[in-house]
mmCIF file of C-alpha atoms in Angstrom:
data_model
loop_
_atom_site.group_PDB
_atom_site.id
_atom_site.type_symbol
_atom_site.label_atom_id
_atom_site.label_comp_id
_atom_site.label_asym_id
_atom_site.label_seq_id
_atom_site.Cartn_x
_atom_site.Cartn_y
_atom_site.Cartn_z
ATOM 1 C CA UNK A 135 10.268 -28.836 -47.423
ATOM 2 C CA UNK A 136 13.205 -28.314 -50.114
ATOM 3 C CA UNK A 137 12.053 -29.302 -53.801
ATOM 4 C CA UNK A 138 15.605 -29.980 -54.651
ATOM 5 C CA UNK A 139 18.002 -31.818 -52.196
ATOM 6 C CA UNK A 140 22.005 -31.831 -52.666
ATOM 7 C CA UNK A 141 23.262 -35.451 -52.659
ATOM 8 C CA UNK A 142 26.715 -35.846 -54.007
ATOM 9 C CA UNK A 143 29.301 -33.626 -54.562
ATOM 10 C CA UNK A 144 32.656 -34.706 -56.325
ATOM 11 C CA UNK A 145 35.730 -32.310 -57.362
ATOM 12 C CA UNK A 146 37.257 -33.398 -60.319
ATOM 13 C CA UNK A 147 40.904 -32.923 -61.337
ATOM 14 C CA UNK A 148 41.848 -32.523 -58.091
ATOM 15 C CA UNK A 149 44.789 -31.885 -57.280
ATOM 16 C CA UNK A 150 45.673 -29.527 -60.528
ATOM 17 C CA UNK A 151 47.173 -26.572 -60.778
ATOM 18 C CA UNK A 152 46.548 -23.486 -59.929
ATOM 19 C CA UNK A 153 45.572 -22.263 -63.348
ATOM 20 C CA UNK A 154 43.081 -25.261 -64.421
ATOM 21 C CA UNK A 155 39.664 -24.789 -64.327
ATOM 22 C CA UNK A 156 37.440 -26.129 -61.111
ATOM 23 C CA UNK A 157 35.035 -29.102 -61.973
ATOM 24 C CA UNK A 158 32.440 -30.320 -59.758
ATOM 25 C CA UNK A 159 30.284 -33.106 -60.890
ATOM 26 C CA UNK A 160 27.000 -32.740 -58.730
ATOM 27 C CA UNK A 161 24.301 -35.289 -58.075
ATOM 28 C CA UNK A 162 20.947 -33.718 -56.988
ATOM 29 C CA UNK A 163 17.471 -34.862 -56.504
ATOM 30 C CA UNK A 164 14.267 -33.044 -57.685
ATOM 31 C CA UNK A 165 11.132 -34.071 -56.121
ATOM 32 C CA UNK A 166 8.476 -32.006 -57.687
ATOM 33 C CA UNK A 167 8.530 -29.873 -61.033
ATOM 34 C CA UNK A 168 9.686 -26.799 -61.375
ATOM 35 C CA UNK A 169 8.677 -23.714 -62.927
ATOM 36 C CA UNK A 170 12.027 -22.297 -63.358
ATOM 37 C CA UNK A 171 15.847 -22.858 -63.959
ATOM 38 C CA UNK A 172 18.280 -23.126 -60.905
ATOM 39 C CA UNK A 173 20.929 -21.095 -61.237
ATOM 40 C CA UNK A 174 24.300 -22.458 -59.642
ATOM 41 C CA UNK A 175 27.398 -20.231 -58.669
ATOM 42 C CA UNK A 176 30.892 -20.773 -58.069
ATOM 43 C CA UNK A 177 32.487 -18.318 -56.179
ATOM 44 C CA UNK A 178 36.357 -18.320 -55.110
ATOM 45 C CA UNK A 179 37.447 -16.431 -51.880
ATOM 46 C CA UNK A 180 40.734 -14.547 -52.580
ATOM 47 C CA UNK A 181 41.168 -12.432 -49.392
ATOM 48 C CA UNK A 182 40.379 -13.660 -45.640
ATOM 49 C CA UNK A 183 40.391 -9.948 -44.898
ATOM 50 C CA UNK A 184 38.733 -8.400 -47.737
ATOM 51 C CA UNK A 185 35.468 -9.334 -49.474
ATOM 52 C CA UNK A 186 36.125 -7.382 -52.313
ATOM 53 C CA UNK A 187 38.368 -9.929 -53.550
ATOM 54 C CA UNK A 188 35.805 -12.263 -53.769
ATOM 55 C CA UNK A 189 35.070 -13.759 -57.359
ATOM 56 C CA UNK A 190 32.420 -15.384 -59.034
ATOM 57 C CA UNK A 191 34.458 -17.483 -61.472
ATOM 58 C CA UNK A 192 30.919 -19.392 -62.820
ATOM 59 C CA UNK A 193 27.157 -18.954 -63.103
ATOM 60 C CA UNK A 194 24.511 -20.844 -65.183
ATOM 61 C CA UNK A 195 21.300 -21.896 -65.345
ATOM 62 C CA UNK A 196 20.296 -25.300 -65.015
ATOM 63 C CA UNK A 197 17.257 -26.465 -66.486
ATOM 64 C CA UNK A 198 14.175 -27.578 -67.320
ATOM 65 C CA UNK A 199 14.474 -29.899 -63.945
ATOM 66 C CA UNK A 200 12.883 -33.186 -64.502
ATOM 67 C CA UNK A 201 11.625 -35.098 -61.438
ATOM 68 C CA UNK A 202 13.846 -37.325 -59.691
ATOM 69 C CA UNK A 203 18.103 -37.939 -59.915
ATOM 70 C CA UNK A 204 20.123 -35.686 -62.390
ATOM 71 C CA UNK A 205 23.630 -35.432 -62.429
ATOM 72 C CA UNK A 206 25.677 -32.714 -64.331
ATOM 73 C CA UNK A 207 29.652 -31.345 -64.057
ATOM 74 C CA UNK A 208 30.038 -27.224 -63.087
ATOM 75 C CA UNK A 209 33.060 -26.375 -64.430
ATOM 76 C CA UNK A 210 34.275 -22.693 -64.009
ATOM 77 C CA UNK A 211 37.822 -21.181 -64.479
ATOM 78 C CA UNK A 212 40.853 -20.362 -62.528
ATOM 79 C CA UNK A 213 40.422 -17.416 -59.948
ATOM 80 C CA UNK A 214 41.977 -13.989 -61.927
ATOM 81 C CA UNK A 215 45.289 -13.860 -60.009
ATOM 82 C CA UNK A 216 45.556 -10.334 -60.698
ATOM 83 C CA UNK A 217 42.319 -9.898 -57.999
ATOM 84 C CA UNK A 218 43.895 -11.748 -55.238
ATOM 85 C CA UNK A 219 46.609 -10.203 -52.995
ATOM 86 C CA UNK A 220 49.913 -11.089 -53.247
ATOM 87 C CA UNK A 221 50.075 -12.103 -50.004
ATOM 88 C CA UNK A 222 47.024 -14.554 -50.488
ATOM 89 C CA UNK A 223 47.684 -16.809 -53.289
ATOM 90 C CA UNK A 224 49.285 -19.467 -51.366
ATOM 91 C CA UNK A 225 48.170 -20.695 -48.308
ATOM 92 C CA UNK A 226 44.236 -21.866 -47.632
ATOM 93 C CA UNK A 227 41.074 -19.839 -48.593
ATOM 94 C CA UNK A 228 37.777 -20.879 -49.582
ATOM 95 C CA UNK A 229 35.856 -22.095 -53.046
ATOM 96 C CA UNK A 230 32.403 -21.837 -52.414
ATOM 97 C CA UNK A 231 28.955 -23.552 -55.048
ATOM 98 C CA UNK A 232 25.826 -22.365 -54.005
ATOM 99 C CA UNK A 233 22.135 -22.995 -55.704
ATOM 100 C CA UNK A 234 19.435 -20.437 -56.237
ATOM 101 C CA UNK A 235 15.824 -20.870 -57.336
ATOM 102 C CA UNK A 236 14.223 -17.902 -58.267
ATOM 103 C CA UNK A 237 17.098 -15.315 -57.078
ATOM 104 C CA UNK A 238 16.888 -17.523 -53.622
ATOM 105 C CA UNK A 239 19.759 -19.489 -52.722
ATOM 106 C CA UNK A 240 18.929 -22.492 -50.691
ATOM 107 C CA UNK A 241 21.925 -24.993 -50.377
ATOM 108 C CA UNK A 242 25.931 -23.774 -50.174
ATOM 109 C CA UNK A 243 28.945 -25.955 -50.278
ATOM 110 C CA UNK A 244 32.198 -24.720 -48.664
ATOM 111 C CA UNK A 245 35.241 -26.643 -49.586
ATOM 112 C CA UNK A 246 38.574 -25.748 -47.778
ATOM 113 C CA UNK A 247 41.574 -24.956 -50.919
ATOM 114 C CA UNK A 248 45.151 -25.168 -50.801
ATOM 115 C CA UNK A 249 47.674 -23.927 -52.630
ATOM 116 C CA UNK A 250 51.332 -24.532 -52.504
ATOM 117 C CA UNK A 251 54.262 -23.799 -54.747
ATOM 118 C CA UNK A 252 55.476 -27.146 -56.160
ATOM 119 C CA UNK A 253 59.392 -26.383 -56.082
ATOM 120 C CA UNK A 254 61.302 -26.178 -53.245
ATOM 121 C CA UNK A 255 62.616 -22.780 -51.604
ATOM 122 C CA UNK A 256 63.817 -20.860 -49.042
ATOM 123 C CA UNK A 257 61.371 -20.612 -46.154
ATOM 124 C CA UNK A 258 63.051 -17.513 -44.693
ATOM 125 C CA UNK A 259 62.628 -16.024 -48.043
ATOM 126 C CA UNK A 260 59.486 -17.641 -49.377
ATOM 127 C CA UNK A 261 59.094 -18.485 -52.621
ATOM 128 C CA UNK A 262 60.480 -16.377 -55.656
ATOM 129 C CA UNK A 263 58.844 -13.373 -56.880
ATOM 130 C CA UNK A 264 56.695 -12.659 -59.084
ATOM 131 C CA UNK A 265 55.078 -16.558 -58.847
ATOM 132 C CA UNK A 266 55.358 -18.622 -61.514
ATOM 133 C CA UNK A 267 51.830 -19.410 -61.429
ATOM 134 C CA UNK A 268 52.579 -22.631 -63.633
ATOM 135 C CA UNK A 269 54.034 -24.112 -60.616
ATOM 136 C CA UNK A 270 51.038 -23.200 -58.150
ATOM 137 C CA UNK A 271 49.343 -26.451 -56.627
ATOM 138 C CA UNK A 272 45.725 -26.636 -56.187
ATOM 139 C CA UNK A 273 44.225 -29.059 -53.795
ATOM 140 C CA UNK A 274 40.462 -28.695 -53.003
ATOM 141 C CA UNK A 275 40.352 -30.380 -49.548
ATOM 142 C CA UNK A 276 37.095 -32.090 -50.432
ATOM 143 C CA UNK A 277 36.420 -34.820 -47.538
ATOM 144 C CA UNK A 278 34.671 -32.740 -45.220
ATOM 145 C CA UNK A 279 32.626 -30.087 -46.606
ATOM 146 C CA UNK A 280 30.635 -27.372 -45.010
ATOM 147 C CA UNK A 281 26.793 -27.134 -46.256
ATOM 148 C CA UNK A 282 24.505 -24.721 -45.497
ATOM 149 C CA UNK A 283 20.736 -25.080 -46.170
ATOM 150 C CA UNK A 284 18.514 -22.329 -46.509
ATOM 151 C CA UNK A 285 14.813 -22.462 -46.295
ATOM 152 C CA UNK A 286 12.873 -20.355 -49.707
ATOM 153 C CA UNK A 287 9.542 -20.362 -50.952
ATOM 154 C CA UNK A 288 9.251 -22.594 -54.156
ATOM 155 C CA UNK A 289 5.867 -21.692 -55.221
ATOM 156 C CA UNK A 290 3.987 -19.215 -56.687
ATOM 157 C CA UNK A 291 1.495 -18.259 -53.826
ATOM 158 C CA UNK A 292 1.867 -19.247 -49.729
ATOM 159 C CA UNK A 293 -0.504 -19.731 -47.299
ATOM 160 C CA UNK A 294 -0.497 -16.658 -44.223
ATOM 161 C CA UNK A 295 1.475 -19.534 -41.974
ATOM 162 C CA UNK A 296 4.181 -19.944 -44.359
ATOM 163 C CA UNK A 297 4.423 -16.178 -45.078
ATOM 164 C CA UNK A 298 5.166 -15.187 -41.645
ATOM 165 C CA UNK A 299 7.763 -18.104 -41.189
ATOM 166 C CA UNK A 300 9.308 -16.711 -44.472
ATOM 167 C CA UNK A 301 9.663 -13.227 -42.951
ATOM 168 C CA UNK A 302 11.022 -14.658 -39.729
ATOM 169 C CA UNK A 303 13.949 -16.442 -42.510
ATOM 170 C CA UNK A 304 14.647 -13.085 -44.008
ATOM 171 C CA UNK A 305 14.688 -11.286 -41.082
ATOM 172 C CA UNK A 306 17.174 -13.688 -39.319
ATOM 173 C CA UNK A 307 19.382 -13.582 -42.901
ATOM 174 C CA UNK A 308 19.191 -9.768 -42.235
ATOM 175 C CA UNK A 309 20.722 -9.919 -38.869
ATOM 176 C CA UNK A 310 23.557 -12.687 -39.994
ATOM 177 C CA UNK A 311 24.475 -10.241 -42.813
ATOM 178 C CA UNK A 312 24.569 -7.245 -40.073
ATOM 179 C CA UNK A 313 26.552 -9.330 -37.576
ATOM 180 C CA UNK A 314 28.993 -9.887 -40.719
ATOM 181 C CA UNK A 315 28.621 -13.388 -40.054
ATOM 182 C CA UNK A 316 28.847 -15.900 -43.404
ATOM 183 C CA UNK A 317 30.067 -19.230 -44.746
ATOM 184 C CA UNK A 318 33.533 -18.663 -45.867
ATOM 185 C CA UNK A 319 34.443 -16.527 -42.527
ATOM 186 C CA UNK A 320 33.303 -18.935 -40.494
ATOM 187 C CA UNK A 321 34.899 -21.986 -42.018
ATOM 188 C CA UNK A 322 38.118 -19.944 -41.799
ATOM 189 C CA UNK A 323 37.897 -19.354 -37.824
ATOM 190 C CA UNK A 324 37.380 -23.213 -37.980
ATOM 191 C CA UNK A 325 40.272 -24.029 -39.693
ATOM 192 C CA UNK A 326 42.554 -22.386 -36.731
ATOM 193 C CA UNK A 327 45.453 -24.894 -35.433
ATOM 194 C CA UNK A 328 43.799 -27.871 -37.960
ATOM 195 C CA UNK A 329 45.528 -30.079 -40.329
ATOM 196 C CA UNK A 330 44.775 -30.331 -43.871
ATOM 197 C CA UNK A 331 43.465 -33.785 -43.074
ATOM 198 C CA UNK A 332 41.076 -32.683 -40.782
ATOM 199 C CA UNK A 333 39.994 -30.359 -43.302
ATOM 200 C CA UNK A 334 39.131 -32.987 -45.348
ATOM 201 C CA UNK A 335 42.296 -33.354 -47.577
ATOM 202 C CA UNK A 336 42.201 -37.059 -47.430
ATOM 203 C CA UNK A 337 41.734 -37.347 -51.127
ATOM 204 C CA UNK A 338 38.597 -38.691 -51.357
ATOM 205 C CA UNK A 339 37.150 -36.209 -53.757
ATOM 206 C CA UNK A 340 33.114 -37.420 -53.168
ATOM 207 C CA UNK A 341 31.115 -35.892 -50.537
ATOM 208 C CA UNK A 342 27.470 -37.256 -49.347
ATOM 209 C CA UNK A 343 25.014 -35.015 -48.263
ATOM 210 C CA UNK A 344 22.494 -36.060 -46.440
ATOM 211 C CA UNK A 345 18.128 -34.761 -46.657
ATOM 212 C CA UNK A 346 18.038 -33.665 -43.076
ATOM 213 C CA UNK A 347 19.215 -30.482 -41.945
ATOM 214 C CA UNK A 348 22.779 -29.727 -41.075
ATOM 215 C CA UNK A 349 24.198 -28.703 -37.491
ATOM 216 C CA UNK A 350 26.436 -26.493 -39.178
ATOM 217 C CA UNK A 351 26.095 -23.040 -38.210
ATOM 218 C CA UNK A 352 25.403 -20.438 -41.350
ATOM 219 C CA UNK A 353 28.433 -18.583 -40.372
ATOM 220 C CA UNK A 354 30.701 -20.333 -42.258
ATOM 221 C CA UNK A 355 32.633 -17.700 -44.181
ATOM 222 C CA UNK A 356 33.827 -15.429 -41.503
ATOM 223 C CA UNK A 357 35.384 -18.254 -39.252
ATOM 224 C CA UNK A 358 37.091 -19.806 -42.874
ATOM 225 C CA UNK A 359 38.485 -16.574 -43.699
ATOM 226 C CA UNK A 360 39.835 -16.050 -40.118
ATOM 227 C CA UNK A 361 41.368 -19.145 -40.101
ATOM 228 C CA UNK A 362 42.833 -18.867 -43.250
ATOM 229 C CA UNK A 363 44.065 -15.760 -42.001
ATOM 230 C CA UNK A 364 45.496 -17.368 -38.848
ATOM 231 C CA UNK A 365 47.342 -20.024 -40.564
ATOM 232 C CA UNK A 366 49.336 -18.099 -42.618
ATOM 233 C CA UNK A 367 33.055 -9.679 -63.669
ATOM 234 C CA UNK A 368 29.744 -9.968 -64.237
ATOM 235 C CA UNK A 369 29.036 -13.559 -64.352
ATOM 236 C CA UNK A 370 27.826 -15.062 -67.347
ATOM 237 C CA UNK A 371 24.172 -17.248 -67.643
ATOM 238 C CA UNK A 372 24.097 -20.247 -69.639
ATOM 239 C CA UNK A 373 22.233 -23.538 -69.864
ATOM 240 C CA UNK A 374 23.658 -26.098 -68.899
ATOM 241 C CA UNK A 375 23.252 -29.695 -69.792
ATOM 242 C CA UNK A 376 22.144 -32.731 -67.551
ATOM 243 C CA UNK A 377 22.486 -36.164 -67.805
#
């Protein structure tokens, strides 16, 4: 059973531009005390065809956890645009938050992102070049999120049961990682022949989670990224503070 449960999700500022920083105001529920911080990430996809263009614009620690509902904002900044290929700036990709408790994540949030240039131009030409990044549009499609739960030992010590069940986990994360199947891919290959609406850009910037499990398959980034594709530095730990 998790210890800490994902309940609300809602992306502030949104729309923005491109260069503003992401906020994410996040509602989670604790239901026993814990030893350590969480530590939450926020990591921006800036290539459907390359991971190395992957960022981690954010990364803090979270804590001490008291039992029951706490509520903080994750704010982390703009994507460097001088990481992302030219060719990927506008158009959909992915921003992912994810949760880890002791160097384990457990829960990861995929949220479609589009950018647009705000002024008019010539689509045989695209827009100018080099971008005026100024006039970059940011939505974070934040309806319909993808989450991801992944099951971690929270203790200190685990019964022979639960340590076989926890080497079956690992061993199954193995093979996704092998397979090169992950979140962002796969929420790309979903996003083939959609609409923004029915990527959730109805601009309702909350999202629900609820306790039990999701039917969404852990392969969310390679089907994203293909998708995406389809359709056209050392992170910093802090403490962060909780209502």
């Amino acid at each position: 059973m998790a210890l800490v449960n994902v309940v609300n999700m809602a992306v502030l500022d949104n729309p923005s531009q491109f260069l503003s920083p992401f906020s994410f105001e996040i509602t989670f529920e604790c239901l026993q005390p814990l030893a350590d911080d969480l530590e939450w990430k926020v990591l921006y996809v800036g290539s459907a065809e390359d991971t190395s263009h992957d960022q981690v614009l954010d990364e803090i620690l979270v804590g001490p956890i008291p039992v029951g509902i706490n509520k903080f904002v994750l704010q982390a900044d703009a994507p460097d645009i001088g990481q992302i290929p030219e060719g990927d700036v506008l158009g959909v990709t992915v921003v992912l938050v994810t949760c880890s408790y002791r160097e384990k994540e457990f829960v990861r949030v995929g949220y479609y992102v589009n950018n647009e240039y705000a002024e008019p131009y010539d689509e045989e030409k695209g827009p100018p070049k080099p971008l005026d990044m100024n006039k970059v549009r940011r939505l974070v499609l934040s309806d319909k999120p993808r989450v991801t739960r992944f099951p971690i030992q929270w203790g200190d010590k685990e019964e022979p049961q639960q340590a076989s069940q926890q080497d079956q986990n690992d061993h199954q994360a193995q093979q996704q990682q092998q397979q090169g199947q992950s979140m962002e891919g796969q929420m790309l290959e979903d996003a083939k022949g959609m609409t923004l609406d029915e990527m959730g850009g109805n601009g309702n910037n909350d999202a629900e989670f609820e306790e039990e499990e999701d039917d969404l398959s852990v392969e969310g980034k390679d089907m994203m990224m293909e998708d995406i594709a389809m359709m056209g530095n050392t992170p910093v730990s802090a403490t962060a503070a909780m209502e």
